[in-house]
Structures are given as structure tokens and as C-alpha cells.
Amino acid sequence: MITYLCLSVICVLLVSTETKVVHRDLGFAMCSDTNGEYLYGVDGEEMGHADFTKKEFVMTLPDFADPLTYGEGAYEAAVGEVDICRTNLNNHKKAFNYPAEAKNPPQSSIYFKDDVLLESKNTLICYITGFYPPQAGVSWTRNNVNMTDEATLSRYYLTTDGNFNLVSALSFTPQQGDIYTCTVQHSALDRPLTKTWEVDVSLPSVGPSVFCGVGLAVGLLGVATGTFFLIKGNQCN
């Protein structure tokens, strides 16, 4: 299946009396033979997308971000953009005889949300970046036991270069020596991409404290002994 990506970029210059601020507005229409997507973003962040199942335009930024809103006709405009995308896709099929789809392999990293403390609940995050097309499989294991059903998966985040990012999260309670893996499957990879993380929390050592305590005690004992003999010597004189 060939996917055709239509990208429109609008640079908006906002001018005030004190500063100039340049923002980049991005509108993306994506389609295949059977599917279509449309989303709108500003400065690399998605602001909203068309939900073709509910047949409405959905704003995705939280209210506290004071996002722009779209009035009536936003969803219908998205449908029109996807229709144009499909027309272009059919034209490209005829002109280029089904060219191979460009593919970019993902990169991934795995890290924890909070400082790791044994027996304290935490979250492992697998961050997958820079891949195209926007279909990727993510699986988790703990000590070679599949944990994928317990993980969450974000929507696909479209970047300004036309690639996609994805975030998967797994809640866990650290146990010393546990080994976690996050594995990504993508059509641009020759083999699955796996990142491994092992719980290795060093317990605080009591050695230095003990040695310091003993040294301090010996030092104080030496001072007390010296003082005792000094006083005795003065009495003899």
C-alpha cells in the first residue's frame, strides 16, 4: 500500500511593539488507498485533527494552553484535503508506475519517569522517533515475560520533517536485578529494534559511616587520655 503525504506550511509573523515572534503553522493531509488523516499544528505541536470515525474536528491541546479553536466547516475542510490527497496519489501511481514508498527507520530510547527507588512505583518510557510510514509495533518484556498488554501507547506525533514520533509507557515497581526491554517493529527495519534497561539500585554503604565513627571515637579517646595525663603532670609539679 502506497501512502502519499501532502504538506502545507504557513509561516505566520506576529509583530508587536517590543518583539517579533515567528510561528510555523503546519497542515498535514495523509492518505492511502483505504485510509486518510488530517491534522493541524503550530511550532511542531499538534493542535487538532480530524476524527473520520466520529466525523468531527478534535482539538488536542489542553485548555490551559489557550489553544485556537476551529469553527463550523473544519471537519468538512479536512475531508476535502484528504480527497485532494487521494487524487494526487492516483496521479502519482499513473505517472510513476507505483514508486516504492520512502521509509525511515525509527530510533528509540528507554528511561524512567522518576528517580528509581526499590519497591516504589514508577513508569518506564520508551520514546520512538524519526520513523516513516506511521505504523510501528511496540512490545515490552520483564525478565523475558511479555508485558505489552500492561503498557500504553500514544498517538503518532507528526514532526516538521514529515516523520513520526511515538511514546509507550509501562508502569512498574522496581525490583533489584529485573530486566526490562522495549522492542519496536517497523517496515524500515531489517530486524526489531530492542532497548534494554536493568534495575540496578546501589544500596547505601555503611562502611564509611562506621569508619568515620570509629575514627572520631578513637580521636576523642586520645584527647581525653592526653588531657588526663596533662592534669596529673601539673598536680605532681
Short mmCIF file of C-alpha atoms in Angstrom, two decimals:
data_model
loop_
_atom_site.label_atom_id
_atom_site.label_comp_id
_atom_site.label_asym_id
_atom_site.label_seq_id
_atom_site.Cartn_x
_atom_site.Cartn_y
_atom_site.Cartn_z
CA MET A 1 0.00 0.00 0.00
CA ILE A 2 1.42 3.39 -1.00
CA THR A 3 0.91 6.41 1.23
CA TYR A 4 1.02 9.92 -0.17
CA LEU A 5 1.80 12.83 2.15
CA CYS A 6 0.57 16.32 1.35
CA LEU A 7 2.27 19.02 3.39
CA SER A 8 1.34 22.67 3.51
CA VAL A 9 3.47 25.07 5.52
CA ILE A 10 2.34 28.53 6.54
CA CYS A 11 4.73 30.87 8.36
CA VAL A 12 2.96 33.47 10.45
CA LEU A 13 4.80 36.61 11.56
CA LEU A 14 3.37 38.19 14.68
CA VAL A 15 4.61 41.73 15.24
CA SER A 16 4.30 43.62 18.50
CA THR A 17 5.74 46.95 19.62
CA GLU A 18 8.52 45.18 21.52
CA THR A 19 9.38 41.92 19.77
CA LYS A 20 8.87 39.92 16.61
CA VAL A 21 7.71 36.33 17.00
CA VAL A 22 7.70 33.88 14.11
CA HIS A 23 5.48 30.79 14.33
CA ARG A 24 5.18 27.95 11.86
CA ASP A 25 1.71 26.63 11.17
CA LEU A 26 1.60 23.15 9.66
CA GLY A 27 -1.31 21.42 7.98
CA PHE A 28 -0.92 17.76 7.02
CA ALA A 29 -3.17 15.68 4.81
CA MET A 30 -2.23 12.00 4.59
CA CYS A 31 -3.90 9.22 2.67
CA SER A 32 -3.63 5.70 1.34
CA ASP A 33 -5.94 3.63 -0.78
CA THR A 34 -8.17 2.99 2.23
CA ASN A 35 -7.26 5.47 4.99
CA GLY A 36 -6.89 9.20 5.45
CA GLU A 37 -5.67 11.60 8.13
CA TYR A 38 -5.63 15.34 8.56
CA LEU A 39 -4.08 17.32 11.39
CA TYR A 40 -3.06 20.86 12.14
CA GLY A 41 -0.16 22.01 14.32
CA VAL A 42 1.86 25.02 15.38
CA ASP A 43 5.63 25.01 16.07
CA GLY A 44 5.84 21.22 15.95
CA GLU A 45 2.93 20.64 18.35
CA GLU A 46 -0.38 19.18 17.19
CA MET A 47 -3.34 21.44 17.88
CA GLY A 48 -6.09 19.28 16.41
CA HIS A 49 -7.00 16.55 13.96
CA ALA A 50 -9.96 15.24 12.02
CA ASP A 51 -11.65 12.20 13.53
CA PHE A 52 -13.08 10.43 10.49
CA THR A 53 -14.88 7.90 12.71
CA LYS A 54 -16.80 10.50 14.75
CA LYS A 55 -16.89 12.88 11.77
CA GLU A 56 -15.68 15.89 13.72
CA PHE A 57 -12.56 18.02 14.20
CA VAL A 58 -10.97 17.36 17.60
CA MET A 59 -8.77 19.85 19.45
CA THR A 60 -5.93 18.08 21.27
CA LEU A 61 -4.15 20.84 23.20
CA PRO A 62 -5.28 21.22 26.84
CA ASP A 63 -7.44 24.16 27.85
CA PHE A 64 -4.68 25.79 29.90
CA ALA A 65 -2.64 26.19 26.70
CA ASP A 66 -5.29 28.66 25.45
CA PRO A 67 -5.48 26.94 22.04
CA LEU A 68 -7.15 28.26 18.93
CA THR A 69 -10.50 26.74 18.07
CA TYR A 70 -11.98 25.85 14.71
CA GLY A 71 -15.50 26.77 13.79
CA GLU A 72 -18.01 25.00 11.62
CA GLY A 73 -16.62 23.59 8.43
CA ALA A 74 -13.25 22.47 9.85
CA TYR A 75 -14.12 18.80 9.50
CA GLU A 76 -15.53 19.28 6.01
CA ALA A 77 -12.34 21.11 5.00
CA ALA A 78 -10.28 18.17 6.29
CA VAL A 79 -12.36 15.76 4.19
CA GLY A 80 -11.70 17.92 1.16
CA GLU A 81 -7.93 17.92 1.82
CA VAL A 82 -7.87 14.13 2.07
CA ASP A 83 -9.85 13.85 -1.17
CA ILE A 84 -7.22 16.03 -2.88
CA CYS A 85 -4.54 13.79 -1.39
CA ARG A 86 -6.18 10.71 -2.90
CA THR A 87 -6.41 12.41 -6.29
CA ASN A 88 -2.70 13.21 -6.14
CA LEU A 89 -1.99 9.66 -5.06
CA ASN A 90 -3.79 8.24 -8.08
CA ASN A 91 -1.94 10.67 -10.37
CA HIS A 92 1.40 9.58 -8.92
CA LYS A 93 0.52 5.94 -9.38
CA LYS A 94 -0.11 6.53 -13.08
CA ALA A 95 2.86 8.85 -13.62
CA PHE A 96 5.50 6.87 -11.72
CA ASN A 97 4.14 3.34 -12.02
CA TYR A 98 3.74 2.70 -8.28
CA PRO A 99 7.07 4.07 -6.97
CA ALA A 100 8.48 2.50 -3.84
CA GLU A 101 7.36 4.20 -0.66
CA ALA A 102 10.05 6.17 1.14
CA LYS A 103 10.85 4.68 4.55
CA ASN A 104 12.78 5.98 7.54
CA PRO A 105 13.73 3.60 10.38
CA PRO A 106 12.93 4.57 13.97
CA GLN A 107 15.34 5.32 16.79
CA SER A 108 14.35 4.50 20.37
CA SER A 109 15.42 5.23 23.92
CA ILE A 110 14.16 3.93 27.25
CA TYR A 111 14.20 5.85 30.52
CA PHE A 112 12.30 6.15 33.78
CA LYS A 113 9.90 8.93 34.75
CA ASP A 114 11.03 9.37 38.39
CA ASP A 115 14.17 8.56 40.34
CA VAL A 116 14.29 4.80 40.82
CA LEU A 117 13.67 3.53 44.34
CA LEU A 118 13.22 -0.16 45.05
CA GLU A 119 9.62 -1.15 45.85
CA SER A 120 8.40 2.31 44.78
CA LYS A 121 6.02 2.54 41.81
CA ASN A 122 7.44 4.22 38.73
CA THR A 123 6.98 4.42 34.96
CA LEU A 124 9.26 3.28 32.17
CA ILE A 125 9.02 5.30 28.97
CA CYS A 126 10.02 4.08 25.51
CA TYR A 127 10.44 7.05 23.17
CA ILE A 128 10.42 6.14 19.47
CA THR A 129 11.42 8.86 17.00
CA GLY A 130 12.01 9.74 13.36
CA PHE A 131 10.15 6.97 11.52
CA TYR A 132 8.02 6.81 8.40
CA PRO A 133 5.48 5.50 7.47
CA PRO A 134 3.42 5.92 10.66
CA GLN A 135 2.90 2.29 11.53
CA ALA A 136 5.01 0.75 14.30
CA GLY A 137 4.60 -2.10 16.74
CA VAL A 138 5.85 -1.81 20.32
CA SER A 139 6.23 -4.67 22.80
CA TRP A 140 7.55 -4.90 26.38
CA THR A 141 9.07 -7.69 28.47
CA ARG A 142 10.09 -8.05 32.09
CA ASN A 143 12.60 -10.85 32.71
CA ASN A 144 11.59 -12.31 29.30
CA VAL A 145 7.88 -12.29 30.25
CA ASN A 146 5.63 -10.36 27.85
CA MET A 147 4.20 -7.20 29.48
CA THR A 148 2.83 -5.49 26.36
CA ASP A 149 -0.82 -5.67 27.46
CA GLU A 150 0.04 -3.58 30.54
CA ALA A 151 1.68 -0.77 28.53
CA THR A 152 0.09 2.32 27.00
CA LEU A 153 0.69 3.68 23.52
CA SER A 154 0.35 7.32 22.47
CA ARG A 155 -0.97 8.62 19.19
CA TYR A 156 1.53 9.20 16.39
CA TYR A 157 3.16 12.63 16.67
CA LEU A 158 3.94 14.18 13.30
CA THR A 159 7.14 16.23 13.15
CA THR A 160 8.02 19.15 10.91
CA ASP A 161 10.22 16.96 8.69
CA GLY A 162 7.34 14.62 7.85
CA ASN A 163 8.43 11.78 10.15
CA PHE A 164 6.64 10.49 13.23
CA ASN A 165 7.29 10.01 16.94
CA LEU A 166 5.59 7.60 19.33
CA VAL A 167 5.59 7.12 23.11
CA SER A 168 4.91 3.90 25.03
CA ALA A 169 4.78 3.77 28.83
CA LEU A 170 4.83 0.86 31.28
CA SER A 171 4.06 1.16 34.99
CA PHE A 172 6.37 -0.94 37.15
CA THR A 173 7.65 -1.49 40.68
CA PRO A 174 11.46 -1.76 40.63
CA GLN A 175 12.99 -4.98 41.95
CA GLN A 176 16.75 -5.33 42.09
CA GLY A 177 18.06 -7.18 39.02
CA ASP A 178 14.85 -7.03 36.96
CA ILE A 179 15.47 -6.61 33.22
CA TYR A 180 13.00 -4.72 31.00
CA THR A 181 13.02 -4.48 27.22
CA CYS A 182 11.15 -2.28 24.75
CA THR A 183 11.08 -3.69 21.22
CA VAL A 184 9.99 -1.71 18.15
CA GLN A 185 8.95 -3.28 14.85
CA HIS A 186 8.79 -1.19 11.69
CA SER A 187 8.84 -1.86 7.97
CA ALA A 188 12.07 0.15 7.55
CA LEU A 189 13.96 -2.10 10.00
CA ASP A 190 15.82 -5.25 8.96
CA ARG A 191 15.18 -6.65 12.42
CA PRO A 192 13.28 -5.45 15.52
CA LEU A 193 14.91 -2.62 17.47
CA THR A 194 15.28 -3.53 21.16
CA LYS A 195 16.37 -1.34 24.07
CA THR A 196 17.14 -2.96 27.45
CA TRP A 197 17.09 -1.49 30.94
CA GLU A 198 18.13 -3.29 34.13
CA VAL A 199 17.14 -2.31 37.67
CA ASP A 200 20.43 -1.67 39.42
CA VAL A 201 19.96 0.46 42.51
CA SER A 202 23.08 0.69 44.67
CA LEU A 203 22.26 0.39 48.35
CA PRO A 204 23.95 2.99 50.59
CA SER A 205 27.12 1.58 52.20
CA VAL A 206 27.51 1.78 56.00
CA GLY A 207 31.29 1.29 55.77
CA PRO A 208 32.35 4.95 55.54
CA SER A 209 30.00 5.96 58.35
CA VAL A 210 31.30 3.20 60.61
CA PHE A 211 34.91 4.04 59.88
CA CYS A 212 34.29 7.74 60.48
CA GLY A 213 32.53 6.96 63.75
CA VAL A 214 35.33 4.70 64.96
CA GLY A 215 37.95 7.24 63.96
CA LEU A 216 36.12 10.01 65.78
CA ALA A 217 35.77 7.87 68.90
CA VAL A 218 39.46 6.97 68.88
CA GLY A 219 40.37 10.61 68.36
CA LEU A 220 38.22 11.75 71.26
CA LEU A 221 39.65 8.97 73.43
CA GLY A 222 43.16 10.17 72.58
CA VAL A 223 42.29 13.74 73.52
CA ALA A 224 40.74 12.63 76.80
CA THR A 225 43.77 10.47 77.65
CA GLY A 226 46.19 13.28 76.87
CA THR A 227 44.21 15.72 78.97
CA PHE A 228 44.19 13.27 81.89
CA PHE A 229 47.98 12.85 81.88
CA LEU A 230 48.48 16.59 81.45
CA ILE A 231 46.43 17.30 84.55
CA LYS A 232 48.25 14.58 86.53
CA GLY A 233 51.62 16.04 85.49
CA ASN A 234 50.64 19.50 86.69
CA GLN A 235 49.50 18.09 90.05
CA CYS A 236 52.88 16.36 90.53
CA ASN A 237 54.66 19.69 89.98
#
